[in-house]
mmCIF file of C-alpha atoms in Angstrom:
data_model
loop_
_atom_site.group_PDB
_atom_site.id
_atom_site.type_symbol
_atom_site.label_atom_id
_atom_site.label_comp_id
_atom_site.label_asym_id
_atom_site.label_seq_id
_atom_site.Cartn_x
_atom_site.Cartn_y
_atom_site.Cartn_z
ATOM 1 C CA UNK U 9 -0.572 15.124 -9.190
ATOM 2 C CA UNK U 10 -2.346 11.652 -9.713
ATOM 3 C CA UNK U 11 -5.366 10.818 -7.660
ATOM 4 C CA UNK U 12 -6.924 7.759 -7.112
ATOM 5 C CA UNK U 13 -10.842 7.522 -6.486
ATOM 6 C CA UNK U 14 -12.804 4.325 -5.766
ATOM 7 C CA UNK U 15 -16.639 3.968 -5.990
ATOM 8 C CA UNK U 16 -18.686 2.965 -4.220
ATOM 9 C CA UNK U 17 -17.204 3.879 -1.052
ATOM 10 C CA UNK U 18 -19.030 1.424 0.776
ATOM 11 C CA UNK U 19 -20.952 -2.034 -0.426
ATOM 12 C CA UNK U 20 -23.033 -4.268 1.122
ATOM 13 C CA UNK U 21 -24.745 -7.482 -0.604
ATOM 14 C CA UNK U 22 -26.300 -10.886 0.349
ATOM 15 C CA UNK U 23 -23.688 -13.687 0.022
ATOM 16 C CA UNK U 24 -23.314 -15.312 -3.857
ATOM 17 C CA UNK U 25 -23.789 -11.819 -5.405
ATOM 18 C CA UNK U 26 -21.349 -10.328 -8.455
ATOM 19 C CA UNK U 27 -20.059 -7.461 -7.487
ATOM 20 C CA UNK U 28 -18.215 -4.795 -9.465
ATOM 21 C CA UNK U 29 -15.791 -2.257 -7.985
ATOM 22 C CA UNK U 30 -14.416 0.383 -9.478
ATOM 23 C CA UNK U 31 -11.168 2.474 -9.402
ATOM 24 C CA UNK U 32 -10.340 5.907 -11.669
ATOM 25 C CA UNK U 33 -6.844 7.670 -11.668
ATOM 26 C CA UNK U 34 -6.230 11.253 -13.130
ATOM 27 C CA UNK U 35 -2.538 10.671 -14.373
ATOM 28 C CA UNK U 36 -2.678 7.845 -17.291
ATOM 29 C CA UNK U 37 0.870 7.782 -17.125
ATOM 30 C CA UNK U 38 1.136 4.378 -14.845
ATOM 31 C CA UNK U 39 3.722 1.820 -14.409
ATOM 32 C CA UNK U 40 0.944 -0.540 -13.052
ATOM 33 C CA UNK U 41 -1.893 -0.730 -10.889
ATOM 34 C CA UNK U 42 -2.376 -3.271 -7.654
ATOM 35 C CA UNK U 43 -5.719 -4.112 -6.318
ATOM 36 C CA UNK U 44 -5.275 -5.215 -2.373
ATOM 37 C CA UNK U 45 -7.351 -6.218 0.546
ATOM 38 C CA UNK U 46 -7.228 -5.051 3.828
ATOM 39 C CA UNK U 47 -9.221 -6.199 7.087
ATOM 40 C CA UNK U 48 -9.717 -4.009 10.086
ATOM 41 C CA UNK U 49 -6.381 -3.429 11.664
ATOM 42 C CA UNK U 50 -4.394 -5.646 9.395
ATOM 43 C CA UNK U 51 -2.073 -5.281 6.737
ATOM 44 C CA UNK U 52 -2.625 -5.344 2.966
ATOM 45 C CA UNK U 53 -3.123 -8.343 0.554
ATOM 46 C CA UNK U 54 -2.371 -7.927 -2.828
ATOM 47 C CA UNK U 55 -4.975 -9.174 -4.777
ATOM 48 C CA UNK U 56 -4.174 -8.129 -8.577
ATOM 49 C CA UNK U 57 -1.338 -6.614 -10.180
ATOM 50 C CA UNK U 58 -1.808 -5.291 -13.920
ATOM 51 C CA UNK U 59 1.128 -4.419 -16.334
ATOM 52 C CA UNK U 60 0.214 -1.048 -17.929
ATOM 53 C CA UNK U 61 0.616 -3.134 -20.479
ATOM 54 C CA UNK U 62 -2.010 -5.523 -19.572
ATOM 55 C CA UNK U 63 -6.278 -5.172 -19.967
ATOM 56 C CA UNK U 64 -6.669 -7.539 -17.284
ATOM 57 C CA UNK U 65 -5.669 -10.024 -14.302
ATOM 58 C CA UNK U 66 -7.790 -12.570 -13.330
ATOM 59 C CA UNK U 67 -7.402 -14.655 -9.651
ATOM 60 C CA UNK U 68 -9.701 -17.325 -8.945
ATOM 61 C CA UNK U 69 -12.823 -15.424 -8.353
ATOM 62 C CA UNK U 70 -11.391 -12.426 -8.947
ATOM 63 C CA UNK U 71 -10.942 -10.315 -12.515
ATOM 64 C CA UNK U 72 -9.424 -7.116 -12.484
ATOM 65 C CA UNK U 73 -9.466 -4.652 -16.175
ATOM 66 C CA UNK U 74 -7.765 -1.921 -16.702
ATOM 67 C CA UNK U 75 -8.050 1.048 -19.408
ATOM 68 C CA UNK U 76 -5.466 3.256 -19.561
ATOM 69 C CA UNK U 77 -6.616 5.555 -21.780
ATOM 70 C CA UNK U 78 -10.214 6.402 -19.680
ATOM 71 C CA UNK U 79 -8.250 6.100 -16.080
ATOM 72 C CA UNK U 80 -10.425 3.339 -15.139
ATOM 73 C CA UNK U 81 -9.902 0.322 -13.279
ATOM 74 C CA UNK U 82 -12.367 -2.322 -12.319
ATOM 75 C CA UNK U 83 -12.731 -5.128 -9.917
ATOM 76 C CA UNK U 84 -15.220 -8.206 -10.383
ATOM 77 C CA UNK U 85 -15.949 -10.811 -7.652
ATOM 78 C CA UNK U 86 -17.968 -13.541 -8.687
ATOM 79 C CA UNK U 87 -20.119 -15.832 -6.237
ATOM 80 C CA UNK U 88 -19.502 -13.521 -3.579
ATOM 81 C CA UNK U 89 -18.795 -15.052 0.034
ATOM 82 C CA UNK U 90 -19.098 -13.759 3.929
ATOM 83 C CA UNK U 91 -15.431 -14.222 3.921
ATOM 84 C CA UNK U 92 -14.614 -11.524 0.843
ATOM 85 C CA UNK U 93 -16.132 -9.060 3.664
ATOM 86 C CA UNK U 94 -13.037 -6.387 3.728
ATOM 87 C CA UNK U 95 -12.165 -3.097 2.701
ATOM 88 C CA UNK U 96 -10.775 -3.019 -0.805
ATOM 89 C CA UNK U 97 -8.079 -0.928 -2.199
ATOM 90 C CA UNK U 98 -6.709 0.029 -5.671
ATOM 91 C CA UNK U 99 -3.462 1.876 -6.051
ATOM 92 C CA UNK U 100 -1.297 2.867 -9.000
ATOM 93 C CA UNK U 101 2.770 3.480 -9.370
ATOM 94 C CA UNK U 102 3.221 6.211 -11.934
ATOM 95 C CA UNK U 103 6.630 8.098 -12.533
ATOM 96 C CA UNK U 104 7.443 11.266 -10.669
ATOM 97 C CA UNK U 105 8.883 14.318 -12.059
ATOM 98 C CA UNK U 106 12.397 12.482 -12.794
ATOM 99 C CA UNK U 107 11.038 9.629 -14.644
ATOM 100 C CA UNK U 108 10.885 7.521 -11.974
ATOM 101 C CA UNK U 109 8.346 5.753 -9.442
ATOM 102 C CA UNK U 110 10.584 3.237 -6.833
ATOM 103 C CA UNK U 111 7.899 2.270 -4.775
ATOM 104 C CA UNK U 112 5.913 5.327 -4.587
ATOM 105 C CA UNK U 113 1.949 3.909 -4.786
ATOM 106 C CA UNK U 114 -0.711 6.289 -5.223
ATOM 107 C CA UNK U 115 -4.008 5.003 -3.173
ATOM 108 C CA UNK U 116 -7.255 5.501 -3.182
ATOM 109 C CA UNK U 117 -9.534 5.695 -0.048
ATOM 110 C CA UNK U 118 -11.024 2.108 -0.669
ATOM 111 C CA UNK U 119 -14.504 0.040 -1.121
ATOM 112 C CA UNK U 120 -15.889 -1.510 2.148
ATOM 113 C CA UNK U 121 -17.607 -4.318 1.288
ATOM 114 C CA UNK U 122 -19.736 -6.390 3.496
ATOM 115 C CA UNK U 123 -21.247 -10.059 2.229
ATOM 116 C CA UNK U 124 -24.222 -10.583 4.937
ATOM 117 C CA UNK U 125 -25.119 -14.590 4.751
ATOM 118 C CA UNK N 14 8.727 -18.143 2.141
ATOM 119 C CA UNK N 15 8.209 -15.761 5.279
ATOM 120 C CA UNK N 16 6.207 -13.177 4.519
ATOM 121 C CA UNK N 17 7.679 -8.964 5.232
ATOM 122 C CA UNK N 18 7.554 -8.767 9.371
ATOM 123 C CA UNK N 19 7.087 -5.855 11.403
ATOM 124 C CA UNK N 20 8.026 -4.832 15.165
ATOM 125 C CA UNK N 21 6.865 -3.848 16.956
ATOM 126 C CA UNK N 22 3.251 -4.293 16.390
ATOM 127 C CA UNK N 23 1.879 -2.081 18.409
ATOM 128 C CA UNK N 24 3.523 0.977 20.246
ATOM 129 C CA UNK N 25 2.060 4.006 22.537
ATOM 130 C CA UNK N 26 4.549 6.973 23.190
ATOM 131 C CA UNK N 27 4.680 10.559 24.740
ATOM 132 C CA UNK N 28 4.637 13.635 22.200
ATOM 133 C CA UNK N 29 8.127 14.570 22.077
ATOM 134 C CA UNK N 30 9.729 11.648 22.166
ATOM 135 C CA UNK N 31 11.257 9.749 18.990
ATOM 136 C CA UNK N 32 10.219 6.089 17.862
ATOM 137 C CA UNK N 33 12.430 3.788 15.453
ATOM 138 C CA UNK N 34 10.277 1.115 13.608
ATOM 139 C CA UNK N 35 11.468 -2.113 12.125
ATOM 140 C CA UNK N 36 10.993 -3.612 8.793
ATOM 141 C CA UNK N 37 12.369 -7.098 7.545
ATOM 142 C CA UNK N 38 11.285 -7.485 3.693
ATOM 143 C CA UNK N 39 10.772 -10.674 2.346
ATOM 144 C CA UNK N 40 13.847 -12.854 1.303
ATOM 145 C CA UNK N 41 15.422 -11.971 -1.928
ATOM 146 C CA UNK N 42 13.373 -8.391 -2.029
ATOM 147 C CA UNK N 43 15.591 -5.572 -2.017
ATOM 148 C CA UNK N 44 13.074 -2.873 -2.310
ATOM 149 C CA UNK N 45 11.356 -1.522 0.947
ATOM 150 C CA UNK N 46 8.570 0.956 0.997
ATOM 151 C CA UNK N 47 7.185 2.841 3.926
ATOM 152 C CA UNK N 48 3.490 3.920 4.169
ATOM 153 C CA UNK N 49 0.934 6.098 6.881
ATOM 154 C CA UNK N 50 -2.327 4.973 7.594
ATOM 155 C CA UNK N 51 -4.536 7.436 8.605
ATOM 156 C CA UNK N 52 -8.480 7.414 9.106
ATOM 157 C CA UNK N 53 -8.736 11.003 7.660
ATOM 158 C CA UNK N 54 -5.817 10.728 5.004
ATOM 159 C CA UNK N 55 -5.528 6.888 4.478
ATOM 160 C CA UNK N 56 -2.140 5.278 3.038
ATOM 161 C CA UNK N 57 0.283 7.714 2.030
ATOM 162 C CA UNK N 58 3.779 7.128 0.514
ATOM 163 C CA UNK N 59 6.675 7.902 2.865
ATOM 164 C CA UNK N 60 9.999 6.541 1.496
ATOM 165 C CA UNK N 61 11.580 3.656 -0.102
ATOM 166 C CA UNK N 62 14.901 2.367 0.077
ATOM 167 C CA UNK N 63 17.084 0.127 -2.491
ATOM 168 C CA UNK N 64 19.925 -1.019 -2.010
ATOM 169 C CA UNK N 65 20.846 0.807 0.894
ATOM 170 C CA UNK N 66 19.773 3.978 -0.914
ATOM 171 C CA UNK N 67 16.842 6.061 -0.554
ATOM 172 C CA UNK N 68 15.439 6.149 -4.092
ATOM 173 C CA UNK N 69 11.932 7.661 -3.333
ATOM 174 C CA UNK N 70 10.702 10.561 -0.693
ATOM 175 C CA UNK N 71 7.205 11.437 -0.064
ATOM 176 C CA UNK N 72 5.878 14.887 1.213
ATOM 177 C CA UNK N 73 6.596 14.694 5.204
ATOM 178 C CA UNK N 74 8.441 16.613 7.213
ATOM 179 C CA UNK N 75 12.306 16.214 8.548
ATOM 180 C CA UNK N 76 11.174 14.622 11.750
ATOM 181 C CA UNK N 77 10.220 11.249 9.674
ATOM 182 C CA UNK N 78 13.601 9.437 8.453
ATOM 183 C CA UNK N 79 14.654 6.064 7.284
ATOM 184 C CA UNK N 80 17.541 3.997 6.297
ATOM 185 C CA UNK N 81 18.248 0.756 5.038
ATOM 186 C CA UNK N 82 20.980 -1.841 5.401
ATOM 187 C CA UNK N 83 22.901 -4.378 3.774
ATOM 188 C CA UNK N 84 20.339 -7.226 4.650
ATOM 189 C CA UNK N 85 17.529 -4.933 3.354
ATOM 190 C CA UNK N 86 16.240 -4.589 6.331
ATOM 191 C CA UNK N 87 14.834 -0.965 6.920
ATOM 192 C CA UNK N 88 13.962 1.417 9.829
ATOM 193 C CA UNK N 89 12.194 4.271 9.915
ATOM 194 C CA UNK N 90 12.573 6.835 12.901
ATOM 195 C CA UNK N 91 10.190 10.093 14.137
ATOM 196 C CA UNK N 92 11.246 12.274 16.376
ATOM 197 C CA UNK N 93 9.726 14.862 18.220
ATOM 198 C CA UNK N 94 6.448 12.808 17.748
ATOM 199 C CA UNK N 95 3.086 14.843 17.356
ATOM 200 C CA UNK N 96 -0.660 13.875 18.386
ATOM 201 C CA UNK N 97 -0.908 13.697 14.573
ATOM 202 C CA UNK N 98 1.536 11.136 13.792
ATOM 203 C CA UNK N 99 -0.631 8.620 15.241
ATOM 204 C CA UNK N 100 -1.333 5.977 12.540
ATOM 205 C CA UNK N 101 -0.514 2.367 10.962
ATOM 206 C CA UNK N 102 2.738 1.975 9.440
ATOM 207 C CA UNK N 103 3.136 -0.194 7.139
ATOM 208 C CA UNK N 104 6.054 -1.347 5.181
ATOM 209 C CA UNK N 105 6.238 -3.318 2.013
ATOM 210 C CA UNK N 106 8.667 -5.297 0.050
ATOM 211 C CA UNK N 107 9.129 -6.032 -3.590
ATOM 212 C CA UNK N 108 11.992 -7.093 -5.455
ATOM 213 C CA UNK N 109 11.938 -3.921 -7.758
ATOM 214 C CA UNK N 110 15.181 -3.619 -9.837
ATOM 215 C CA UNK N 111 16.076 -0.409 -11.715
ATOM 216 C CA UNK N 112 13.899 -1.238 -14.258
ATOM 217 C CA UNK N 113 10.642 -2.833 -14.090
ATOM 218 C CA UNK N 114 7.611 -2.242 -11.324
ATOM 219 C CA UNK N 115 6.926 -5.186 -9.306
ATOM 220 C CA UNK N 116 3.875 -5.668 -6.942
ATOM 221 C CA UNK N 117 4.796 -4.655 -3.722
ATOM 222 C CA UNK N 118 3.838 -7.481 -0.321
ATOM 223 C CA UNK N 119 3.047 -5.625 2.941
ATOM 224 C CA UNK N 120 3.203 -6.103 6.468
ATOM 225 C CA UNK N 121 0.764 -6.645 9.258
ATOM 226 C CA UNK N 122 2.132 -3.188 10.429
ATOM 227 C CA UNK N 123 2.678 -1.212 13.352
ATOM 228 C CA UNK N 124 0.131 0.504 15.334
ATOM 229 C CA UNK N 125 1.311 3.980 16.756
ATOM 230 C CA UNK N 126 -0.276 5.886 19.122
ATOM 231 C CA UNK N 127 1.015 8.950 20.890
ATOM 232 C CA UNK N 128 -0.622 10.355 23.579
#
């Protein structure tokens, strides 16, 4: 059964910081893996989406890696900002017992992060 | 492009009664994914549907249910609602084929509580 774990589970920093979050899974067996961002009661943004195929994603100010082999997934934000203040969730597809995934996202229990001016 | 809507947004029912949920993917995505958002569990997989079909079942019980149709747009139903089914549900949309994985786009969700 894969499992997703994210550390730390919270974060705090003063604003322009680089920040490094990080995201292991147990099965290495994955499709892909999807970094999103959620604030309180909202839905999610995708942030990232890596290819198992892929190393890495980069958006702007954000860079997402990946190693498949180690389980390991991490998430950079440079020059960090009040407004990156969220909770921050990684999440894998791998194939169930059939050979298939459709869908199914495996998520860890996110990253709060908090930029303080 | 619109982005995958939900309705309603926010909903408060009785234990025991049943509540159908609304899901209207993205244009062009035929793929829609249901999730449970829970403080103590946090997002867990419930079903997605392709095509009409559901593809992909999580571990819930019976009393959670879904369907899809022909516009891809997707419901999902509880009945006999528990104390514990109070939670975000979110749905997400992707325009996953039967081949590659693509990223999924969620909703703002819909707020359940049951009282």
């Amino acid at each position: 059964k894969q499992e997703v774990t994210q550390i730390p589970a919270a974060l705090s920093v003063p604003e322009g910081e680089n920040l490094v979050l990080n995201c292991s899974f147990t099965d290495s067996a994955i499709y892909n893996l999807q970094w999103f961002r959620q604030d309180p009661g909202k839905g999610l943004t995708s942030l990232l989406l890596i290819q198992s195929s892929q190393r890495e994603q980069t958006s702007g100010r954000l860079n997402a890696s990946l190693d498949k082999s180690s389980g390991r997934s991490t998430l950079y934000i440079a020059a960090s900002q009040p407004g990156d203040s969220a909770t921050y969730l990684c999440a894998v597809e791998v194939a169930n017992a059939g050979g298939t995934s459709y869908g199914k996202l495996t998520f860890g229990q996110g990253t709060i992060l908090t930029v303080h001016p | 492009k619109a982005g995958v809507t939900q309705t309603p947004r926010y909903l408060i029912k009785t234990r025991g009664q049943q509540v159908t949920l609304s899901c209207s993917p993205i244009s062009g995505h035929r793929s829609v994914s249901w999730y449970q958002q829970t403080p103590g569990q946090g997002l867990q997989f419930l079903f997605e549907y392709f095509s009409e079909t559901q593809r992909n079942k999580g571990n819930f019980p019976g009393r959670f249910s879904g369907r899809q149709f022909s516009n891809s747009r997707s419901e999902m139903n509880v009945s006999t609602l528990e104390l514990g089914d109070s939670a975000l549900y979110l749905c997400a949309s992707s325009t996953s084929g039967t081949s590659l994985h693509h990223e999924q786009y969620f909703g703002p969700g819909t707020r359940l509580t049951v009282t």
